[in-house]
PDB file of C-alpha atoms in Angstrom:
ATOM      1  CA  MET N 187       9.443 -15.565  18.461  1.00 38.00           C
ATOM      2  CA  THR N 188       7.455 -13.986  15.625  1.00 34.00           C
ATOM      3  CA  LYS N 189       8.896 -10.603  14.621  1.00 34.00           C
ATOM      4  CA  ARG N 190       6.490  -7.677  14.313  1.00 34.00           C
ATOM      5  CA  ASN N 191       6.452  -4.266  12.661  1.00 37.00           C
ATOM      6  CA  HIS N 192       4.757  -1.008  13.543  1.00 32.00           C
ATOM      7  CA  ALA N 193       2.412   0.938  11.295  1.00 33.00           C
ATOM      8  CA  GLY N 194       3.072   4.602  10.511  1.00 31.00           C
ATOM      9  CA  LEU N 195       6.328   5.757  12.102  1.00 30.00           C
ATOM     10  CA  LEU N 196       8.098   2.407  11.772  1.00 33.00           C
ATOM     11  CA  SER N 197       6.905   0.991   8.479  1.00 39.00           C
ATOM     12  CA  PRO N 198       7.745  -2.451   7.098  1.00 42.00           C
ATOM     13  CA  LEU N 199       9.961  -0.914   4.427  1.00 49.00           C
ATOM     14  CA  MET N 200      11.668   1.409   6.917  1.00 41.00           C
ATOM     15  CA  LEU N 201      12.556  -1.626   8.968  1.00 35.00           C
ATOM     16  CA  MET N 202      14.157  -3.043   5.848  1.00 39.00           C
ATOM     17  CA  LEU N 203      16.893  -0.458   6.351  1.00 34.00           C
ATOM     18  CA  ALA N 204      18.362  -1.885   9.481  1.00 28.00           C
ATOM     19  CA  ALA N 205      22.045  -2.777   9.171  1.00 26.00           C
ATOM     20  CA  CYS N 206      24.573  -0.212   7.905  1.00 29.00           C
ATOM     21  CA  ASN N 207      27.229  -1.608   5.580  1.00 32.00           C
ATOM     22  CA  GLY N 208      29.857   0.979   6.407  1.00 31.00           C
ATOM     23  CA  GLY N 209      29.546   2.777   3.088  1.00 34.00           C
ATOM     24  CA  GLY N 210      26.770   5.173   3.971  1.00 34.00           C
ATOM     25  CA  GLU N 211      24.103   2.959   2.445  1.00 37.00           C
ATOM     26  CA  GLN N 212      22.096   0.403   4.354  1.00 38.00           C
ATOM     27  CA  GLN N 213      21.663  -3.299   3.745  1.00 36.00           C
ATOM     28  CA  ALA N 214      18.021  -4.185   3.173  1.00 39.00           C
ATOM     29  CA  ALA N 215      16.547  -7.115   5.022  1.00 35.00           C
ATOM     30  CA  PRO N 216      14.219  -8.244   2.242  1.00 37.00           C
ATOM     31  CA  SER N 217      11.429  -9.324   4.521  1.00 36.00           C
ATOM     32  CA  GLY N 218      10.913  -5.768   5.692  1.00 37.00           C
ATOM     33  CA  GLN N 219      12.816  -6.076   8.981  1.00 36.00           C
ATOM     34  CA  SER N 220      16.055  -7.241  10.551  1.00 34.00           C
ATOM     35  CA  ALA N 221      16.347  -9.875  13.251  1.00 32.00           C
ATOM     36  CA  ALA N 222      18.514  -7.577  15.342  1.00 31.00           C
ATOM     37  CA  ASP N 223      16.250  -4.536  15.214  1.00 31.00           C
ATOM     38  CA  ALA N 224      12.800  -6.125  15.169  1.00 30.00           C
ATOM     39  CA  PRO N 225      10.914  -4.839  18.250  1.00 27.00           C
ATOM     40  CA  PRO N 226       9.156  -7.210  20.630  1.00 27.00           C
ATOM     41  CA  ALA N 227       5.375  -7.427  20.708  1.00 27.00           C
ATOM     42  CA  LYS N 228       3.657  -4.527  22.480  1.00 27.00           C
ATOM     43  CA  ALA N 229       6.860  -2.461  22.269  1.00 26.00           C
ATOM     44  CA  ALA N 230       6.525   1.255  22.996  1.00 25.00           C
ATOM     45  CA  VAL N 231       7.431   3.644  20.171  1.00 26.00           C
ATOM     46  CA  GLU N 232       7.138   7.396  19.731  1.00 25.00           C
ATOM     47  CA  THR N 233       4.356   8.818  17.630  1.00 25.00           C
ATOM     48  CA  ALA N 234       4.906  11.805  15.363  1.00 28.00           C
ATOM     49  CA  SER N 235       3.922  14.086  18.250  1.00 27.00           C
ATOM     50  CA  GLY N 236       6.572  12.522  20.512  1.00 30.00           C
ATOM     51  CA  THR N 237       4.021  10.739  22.703  1.00 29.00           C
ATOM     52  CA  PRO N 238       4.864   7.103  23.472  1.00 30.00           C
ATOM     53  CA  ALA N 239       2.344   4.684  22.038  1.00 33.00           C
ATOM     54  CA  THR N 240       1.914   0.945  22.468  1.00 33.00           C
ATOM     55  CA  THR N 241       1.349  -0.987  19.290  1.00 36.00           C
ATOM     56  CA  ALA N 242      -0.743  -4.122  18.927  1.00 40.00           C
ATOM     57  CA  PRO N 243       0.563  -7.214  17.148  1.00 43.00           C
ATOM     58  CA  ALA N 244       0.424  -7.050  13.363  1.00 47.00           C
ATOM     59  CA  ALA N 245      -2.699  -8.442  11.744  1.00 49.00           C
ATOM     60  CA  ALA N 246      -2.325 -11.442   9.466  1.00 45.00           C
ATOM     61  CA  PRO N 247      -1.889 -10.380   5.819  1.00 48.00           C
ATOM     62  CA  ALA N 248      -4.829 -10.949   3.498  1.00 57.00           C
ATOM     63  CA  GLY N 249      -4.747 -13.683   0.878  1.00 81.00           C
ATOM     64  CA  PRO N 250      -3.127 -13.070  -2.524  1.00 94.00           C
ATOM     65  CA  ARG N 251      -4.983 -11.044  -5.155  1.00 96.00           C
ATOM     66  CA  SER N 252      -5.942 -13.170  -8.154  1.00 97.00           C
ATOM     67  CA  CYS N 253      -4.495 -12.597 -11.594  1.00 98.00           C
ATOM     68  CA  ALA N 254      -8.026 -12.177 -12.953  1.00 98.00           C
ATOM     69  CA  ALA N 255      -8.618  -9.337 -10.488  1.00 97.00           C
ATOM     70  CA  GLU N 256      -5.263  -7.770 -11.334  1.00 97.00           C
ATOM     71  CA  ILE N 257      -5.314  -7.711 -15.145  1.00 97.00           C
ATOM     72  CA  GLY N 258      -8.813  -8.875 -16.092  1.00 98.00           C
ATOM     73  CA  GLN N 259     -10.183 -12.337 -16.815  1.00 98.00           C
ATOM     74  CA  GLN N 260      -9.324 -12.458 -20.523  1.00 98.00           C
ATOM     75  CA  ALA N 261      -5.720 -11.346 -20.088  1.00 98.00           C
ATOM     76  CA  ALA N 262      -5.305 -13.728 -17.152  1.00 98.00           C
ATOM     77  CA  ASP N 263      -6.716 -16.608 -19.181  1.00 98.00           C
ATOM     78  CA  ARG N 264      -4.147 -15.928 -21.918  1.00 98.00           C
ATOM     79  CA  ARG N 265      -1.277 -16.128 -19.431  1.00 98.00           C
ATOM     80  CA  VAL N 266      -2.787 -19.290 -17.956  1.00 98.00           C
ATOM     81  CA  ALA N 267      -2.886 -20.872 -21.420  1.00 97.00           C
ATOM     82  CA  VAL N 268       0.803 -20.078 -21.958  1.00 97.00           C
ATOM     83  CA  CYS N 269       1.627 -21.435 -18.509  1.00 97.00           C
ATOM     84  CA  ARG N 270      -0.206 -24.711 -19.088  1.00 96.00           C
ATOM     85  CA  ASN N 271       1.358 -25.137 -22.502  1.00 95.00           C
ATOM     86  CA  LEU N 272       4.884 -24.795 -21.088  1.00 95.00           C
ATOM     87  CA  SER N 273       4.676 -26.359 -17.634  1.00 95.00           C
ATOM     88  CA  PRO N 274       5.778 -30.004 -17.301  1.00 91.00           C
ATOM     89  CA  ALA N 275       4.070 -30.291 -13.897  1.00 91.00           C
ATOM     90  CA  THR N 276       1.122 -32.653 -13.507  1.00 91.00           C
ATOM     91  CA  HIS N 277      -0.834 -30.014 -11.587  1.00 91.00           C
ATOM     92  CA  PRO N 278       0.893 -26.700 -12.348  1.00 92.00           C
ATOM     93  CA  PRO N 279      -0.172 -23.479 -10.581  1.00 95.00           C
ATOM     94  CA  CYS N 280      -1.559 -22.166 -13.872  1.00 97.00           C
ATOM     95  CA  ASN N 281      -4.906 -20.814 -12.731  1.00 97.00           C
ATOM     96  CA  ALA N 282      -6.398 -17.323 -13.022  1.00 98.00           C
ATOM     97  CA  ALA N 283      -7.396 -17.559  -9.352  1.00 97.00           C
ATOM     98  CA  ASN N 284      -3.692 -17.505  -8.442  1.00 97.00           C
ATOM     99  CA  SER N 285      -1.625 -14.333  -8.539  1.00 98.00           C
ATOM    100  CA  CYS N 286      -0.136 -13.218 -11.855  1.00 98.00           C
ATOM    101  CA  ALA N 287       3.261 -13.473 -10.188  1.00 98.00           C
ATOM    102  CA  MET N 288       2.734 -17.166  -9.405  1.00 97.00           C
ATOM    103  CA  ILE N 289       1.735 -17.854 -13.008  1.00 98.00           C
ATOM    104  CA  GLU N 290       4.727 -15.927 -14.383  1.00 97.00           C
ATOM    105  CA  ASN N 291       7.054 -17.719 -11.985  1.00 96.00           C
ATOM    106  CA  GLU N 292       5.834 -21.088 -13.279  1.00 95.00           C
ATOM    107  CA  ILE N 293       6.359 -19.915 -16.865  1.00 96.00           C
ATOM    108  CA  ALA N 294       9.932 -18.855 -16.039  1.00 94.00           C
ATOM    109  CA  ARG N 295      10.616 -22.125 -14.213  1.00 91.00           C
ATOM    110  CA  SER N 296       9.286 -24.144 -17.122  1.00 92.00           C
ATOM    111  CA  CYS N 297      11.345 -22.190 -19.643  1.00 92.00           C
ATOM    112  CA  ALA N 298      14.500 -22.816 -17.626  1.00 89.00           C
ATOM    113  CA  LEU N 299      13.767 -26.539 -17.697  1.00 87.00           C
ATOM    114  CA  LEU N 300      13.032 -26.535 -21.423  1.00 86.00           C
ATOM    115  CA  GLY N 301      16.116 -24.463 -22.170  1.00 82.00           C
ATOM    116  CA  LYS N 302      18.381 -27.214 -20.858  1.00 75.00           C
ATOM    117  CA  ASP N 303      17.230 -29.532 -23.643  1.00 70.00           C
ATOM    118  CA  GLY N 304      17.613 -27.254 -26.640  1.00 71.00           C
ATOM    119  CA  ALA N 305      15.801 -24.451 -28.398  1.00 81.00           C
ATOM    120  CA  LEU N 306      13.277 -22.477 -26.372  1.00 89.00           C
ATOM    121  CA  PRO N 307       9.610 -22.238 -27.380  1.00 91.00           C
ATOM    122  CA  ALA N 308       8.456 -18.892 -28.710  1.00 91.00           C
ATOM    123  CA  ASP N 309       6.599 -18.176 -25.447  1.00 94.00           C
ATOM    124  CA  CYS N 310       9.863 -18.322 -23.478  1.00 93.00           C
ATOM    125  CA  ARG N 311      10.765 -14.675 -23.788  1.00 88.00           C
ATOM    126  CA  PRO N 312      12.913 -13.249 -22.430  1.00 89.00           C
ATOM    127  CA  ALA N 313      15.439 -16.089 -22.550  1.00 88.00           C
ATOM    128  CA  PRO N 314      16.228 -17.390 -19.021  1.00 88.00           C
ATOM    129  CA  ASP N 315      19.914 -16.397 -19.239  1.00 87.00           C
ATOM    130  CA  SER N 316      19.321 -12.845 -20.508  1.00 92.00           C
ATOM    131  CA  LYS N 317      19.640  -9.496 -18.784  1.00 94.00           C
ATOM    132  CA  ALA N 318      15.940  -8.961 -19.427  1.00 96.00           C
ATOM    133  CA  ALA N 319      15.145 -12.138 -17.477  1.00 95.00           C
ATOM    134  CA  ALA N 320      17.072 -10.802 -14.463  1.00 97.00           C
ATOM    135  CA  ILE N 321      15.104  -7.550 -14.598  1.00 97.00           C
ATOM    136  CA  ALA N 322      11.909  -9.593 -14.863  1.00 97.00           C
ATOM    137  CA  VAL N 323      12.755 -11.326 -11.569  1.00 98.00           C
ATOM    138  CA  VAL N 324      12.865  -7.987  -9.722  1.00 98.00           C
ATOM    139  CA  LYS N 325       9.578  -6.933 -11.321  1.00 98.00           C
ATOM    140  CA  LEU N 326       8.041 -10.297 -10.471  1.00 97.00           C
ATOM    141  CA  TYR N 327       9.237  -9.951  -6.869  1.00 98.00           C
ATOM    142  CA  TYR N 328       7.393  -6.663  -6.427  1.00 98.00           C
ATOM    143  CA  SER N 329       4.371  -7.918  -8.355  1.00 97.00           C
ATOM    144  CA  ALA N 330       4.131 -10.801  -5.896  1.00 98.00           C
ATOM    145  CA  LEU N 331       4.503  -8.483  -2.894  1.00 97.00           C
ATOM    146  CA  ASP N 332       1.860  -6.127  -4.271  1.00 97.00           C
ATOM    147  CA  ALA N 333      -0.539  -9.051  -4.755  1.00 97.00           C
ATOM    148  CA  GLY N 334       0.123 -10.382  -1.252  1.00 96.00           C
ATOM    149  CA  ASP N 335       1.658 -13.569  -2.700  1.00 97.00           C
ATOM    150  CA  TYR N 336       4.562 -13.838  -0.278  1.00 96.00           C
ATOM    151  CA  ASP N 337       5.357 -17.450  -1.176  1.00 95.00           C
ATOM    152  CA  THR N 338       6.127 -16.479  -4.763  1.00 96.00           C
ATOM    153  CA  ALA N 339       8.053 -13.399  -3.617  1.00 97.00           C
ATOM    154  CA  TRP N 340      10.091 -15.653  -1.323  1.00 96.00           C
ATOM    155  CA  LEU N 341      11.067 -17.893  -4.245  1.00 95.00           C
ATOM    156  CA  GLN N 342      12.686 -15.006  -6.120  1.00 97.00           C
ATOM    157  CA  TRP N 343      15.492 -15.309  -3.567  1.00 96.00           C
ATOM    158  CA  GLY N 344      15.875 -19.017  -4.363  1.00 90.00           C
ATOM    159  CA  GLU N 345      14.382 -22.111  -2.785  1.00 83.00           C
ATOM    160  CA  ASN N 346      15.696 -21.196   0.674  1.00 89.00           C
ATOM    161  CA  GLY N 347      14.399 -17.634   0.528  1.00 92.00           C
ATOM    162  CA  PRO N 348      16.183 -14.519   1.799  1.00 93.00           C
ATOM    163  CA  PRO N 349      19.205 -15.007   4.090  1.00 89.00           C
ATOM    164  CA  LYS N 350      18.394 -15.439   7.789  1.00 89.00           C
ATOM    165  CA  GLN N 351      14.649 -15.294   7.202  1.00 90.00           C
ATOM    166  CA  THR N 352      11.784 -17.673   7.847  1.00 94.00           C
ATOM    167  CA  PRO N 353       8.677 -17.768   5.620  1.00 93.00           C
ATOM    168  CA  ASP N 354       6.485 -16.617   8.518  1.00 93.00           C
ATOM    169  CA  GLY N 355       8.817 -13.753   9.386  1.00 93.00           C
ATOM    170  CA  PHE N 356       9.005 -12.722   5.751  1.00 94.00           C
ATOM    171  CA  ARG N 357       5.199 -12.694   5.431  1.00 92.00           C
ATOM    172  CA  THR N 358       4.625 -10.825   8.690  1.00 92.00           C
ATOM    173  CA  GLY N 359       7.179  -8.209   7.664  1.00 90.00           C
ATOM    174  CA  PHE N 360       4.722  -6.862   5.078  1.00 92.00           C
ATOM    175  CA  ALA N 361       1.588  -6.929   7.240  1.00 89.00           C
ATOM    176  CA  HIS N 362       1.258  -3.132   7.149  1.00 92.00           C
ATOM    177  CA  THR N 363       2.176  -2.633   3.476  1.00 93.00           C
ATOM    178  CA  ARG N 364      -0.894  -1.981   1.301  1.00 94.00           C
ATOM    179  CA  SER N 365       0.863  -1.775  -2.051  1.00 96.00           C
ATOM    180  CA  THR N 366       4.314  -1.665  -3.637  1.00 96.00           C
ATOM    181  CA  ARG N 367       5.663  -0.876  -7.057  1.00 95.00           C
ATOM    182  CA  VAL N 368       9.135  -0.714  -8.571  1.00 98.00           C
ATOM    183  CA  ALA N 369      10.766   1.269 -11.367  1.00 98.00           C
ATOM    184  CA  ILE N 370      13.926  -0.135 -12.941  1.00 98.00           C
ATOM    185  CA  GLY N 371      16.907   2.115 -13.676  1.00 97.00           C
ATOM    186  CA  ALA N 372      19.656   1.726 -16.275  1.00 97.00           C
ATOM    187  CA  VAL N 373      21.180  -1.754 -15.960  1.00 97.00           C
ATOM    188  CA  GLY N 374      24.851  -2.283 -16.766  1.00 95.00           C
ATOM    189  CA  ASP N 375      26.642  -5.403 -17.940  1.00 94.00           C
ATOM    190  CA  ALA N 376      26.738  -8.676 -16.033  1.00 93.00           C
ATOM    191  CA  GLU N 377      29.938  -9.755 -14.310  1.00 92.00           C
ATOM    192  CA  GLY N 378      31.303 -13.259 -13.831  1.00 88.00           C
ATOM    193  CA  ALA N 379      32.965 -14.707 -10.739  1.00 83.00           C
ATOM    194  CA  ALA N 380      33.645 -18.263  -9.540  1.00 81.00           C
ATOM    195  CA  GLY N 381      31.345 -19.954 -12.021  1.00 85.00           C
ATOM    196  CA  SER N 382      28.466 -17.528 -11.462  1.00 92.00           C
ATOM    197  CA  ILE N 383      27.156 -14.452 -13.233  1.00 94.00           C
ATOM    198  CA  TYR N 384      26.020 -11.374 -11.301  1.00 96.00           C
ATOM    199  CA  LEU N 385      23.908  -8.449 -12.444  1.00 97.00           C
ATOM    200  CA  THR N 386      23.126  -5.275 -10.497  1.00 98.00           C
ATOM    201  CA  VAL N 387      19.644  -3.867 -11.076  1.00 98.00           C
ATOM    202  CA  PRO N 388      19.028  -0.293  -9.833  1.00 98.00           C
ATOM    203  CA  VAL N 389      15.530   0.382  -8.555  1.00 98.00           C
ATOM    204  CA  THR N 390      13.208   3.016  -7.170  1.00 98.00           C
ATOM    205  CA  VAL N 391      10.564   1.546  -4.869  1.00 97.00           C
ATOM    206  CA  GLU N 392       7.315   3.229  -3.837  1.00 97.00           C
ATOM    207  CA  ALA N 393       5.174   1.800  -1.063  1.00 95.00           C
ATOM    208  CA  THR N 394       1.851   2.714   0.481  1.00 96.00           C
ATOM    209  CA  LEU N 395       1.187   1.642   4.067  1.00 95.00           C
ATOM    210  CA  ASP N 396      -2.173   0.655   5.512  1.00 93.00           C
ATOM    211  CA  THR N 397      -2.231   4.084   7.181  1.00 94.00           C
ATOM    212  CA  GLY N 398      -2.205   5.702   3.732  1.00 95.00           C
ATOM    213  CA  ALA N 399       1.331   7.039   4.197  1.00 95.00           C
ATOM    214  CA  SER N 400       3.711   6.768   1.238  1.00 95.00           C
ATOM    215  CA  GLN N 401       7.433   6.058   1.227  1.00 94.00           C
ATOM    216  CA  ARG N 402      10.117   5.938  -1.453  1.00 97.00           C
ATOM    217  CA  PHE N 403      13.415   4.091  -1.549  1.00 97.00           C
ATOM    218  CA  GLY N 404      16.242   3.797  -4.033  1.00 98.00           C
ATOM    219  CA  GLY N 405      19.058   1.337  -4.372  1.00 98.00           C
ATOM    220  CA  ASP N 406      20.113  -1.881  -6.037  1.00 98.00           C
ATOM    221  CA  TYR N 407      19.297  -5.558  -6.217  1.00 98.00           C
ATOM    222  CA  VAL N 408      22.090  -7.965  -7.108  1.00 97.00           C
ATOM    223  CA  LEU N 409      20.990 -11.059  -9.005  1.00 97.00           C
ATOM    224  CA  ARG N 410      22.954 -14.252  -9.574  1.00 95.00           C
ATOM    225  CA  ARG N 411      22.784 -17.297 -11.796  1.00 93.00           C
ATOM    226  CA  VAL N 412      25.179 -20.180 -12.356  1.00 90.00           C
ATOM    227  CA  ASN N 413      27.112 -20.032 -15.581  1.00 83.00           C
ATOM    228  CA  ASN N 414      26.066 -22.358 -18.385  1.00 73.00           C
ATOM    229  CA  VAL N 415      28.051 -25.369 -17.212  1.00 73.00           C
ATOM    230  CA  ASP N 416      27.338 -29.065 -17.518  1.00 73.00           C
ATOM    231  CA  GLY N 417      25.412 -30.447 -14.563  1.00 75.00           C
ATOM    232  CA  ALA N 418      23.791 -27.148 -13.522  1.00 76.00           C
ATOM    233  CA  SER N 419      20.151 -27.546 -12.562  1.00 78.00           C
ATOM    234  CA  ALA N 420      17.365 -25.501 -14.107  1.00 75.00           C
ATOM    235  CA  ASP N 421      16.945 -23.671 -10.800  1.00 81.00           C
ATOM    236  CA  GLN N 422      20.660 -22.794 -10.728  1.00 83.00           C
ATOM    237  CA  LEU N 423      20.453 -21.482 -14.285  1.00 83.00           C
ATOM    238  CA  ARG N 424      17.653 -19.086 -13.360  1.00 91.00           C
ATOM    239  CA  TRP N 425      18.346 -15.612 -12.030  1.00 96.00           C
ATOM    240  CA  HIS N 426      17.670 -15.146  -8.304  1.00 96.00           C
ATOM    241  CA  ILE N 427      18.060 -12.177  -5.992  1.00 98.00           C
ATOM    242  CA  THR N 428      21.146 -12.582  -3.836  1.00 96.00           C
ATOM    243  CA  SER N 429      21.350  -9.214  -2.013  1.00 95.00           C
ATOM    244  CA  ALA N 430      19.696  -5.801  -1.808  1.00 95.00           C
ATOM    245  CA  LYS N 431      20.674  -2.318  -0.691  1.00 95.00           C
ATOM    246  CA  LEU N 432      17.973   0.342  -0.314  1.00 96.00           C
ATOM    247  CA  ARG N 433      18.029   3.863   1.123  1.00 97.00           C
ATOM    248  CA  PRO N 434      15.199   6.325   1.856  1.00 96.00           C
ATOM    249  CA  LEU N 435      14.430   8.908  -0.821  1.00 96.00           C
ATOM    250  CA  PRO N 436      12.729  12.291  -0.346  1.00 91.00           C
ATOM    251  CA  ALA N 437       8.970  12.285  -0.801  1.00 80.00           C
ATOM    252  CA  ARG N 438       7.666  13.620  -4.093  1.00 78.00           C
TER     253      ARG N 438
END
């Protein structure tokens, strides 16, 4: 069954904070909801005045915002040129009509492939194995969400997406989110374990709902990549989000 969110009182990002981890913080379901707590369609909830209200099913999210609309045609064309120069794909998604996040994701993917064979081109900055590249993944994730490009956002969790999520559920989880943005905190050193490298990226997230209400959250994303070992694929060598913990913050 398709999972649905409620506008206003139960926002998509509030439903991200569904499962307590026992430490006082809450584990974020990255799609904006948890399977256990997602309400059924037409479920009754309380309004701010305490009066029960019946919510309608969430509307289908709008299509992604183009990169040209986001940063201007000239700037978008420059990123497209870089993308086409680096991408080995026959028909890469390097087009100003796509979201900036999709274009940047293709650039990062291409750089990971090229990095396996030797020196990186000058346009491959930051280097795929760097701390800066891990931070860029979190920024790209929120850029994709803000543009309504949920397919590209999904890929920042790896090819299989967030744990225990379906693409449709992930997309529907943000149906009532108008915009999102993220600020990155001070990032420490990466840690190695069992052939992988992990990096914790602290964030502050601000979201605006389709009701106009604003919400703030703070917490961490943990990113992972396989160590530089023989036989690792380009996808394994890229940073991906592996978990997230977010908590509500007071309004400004």
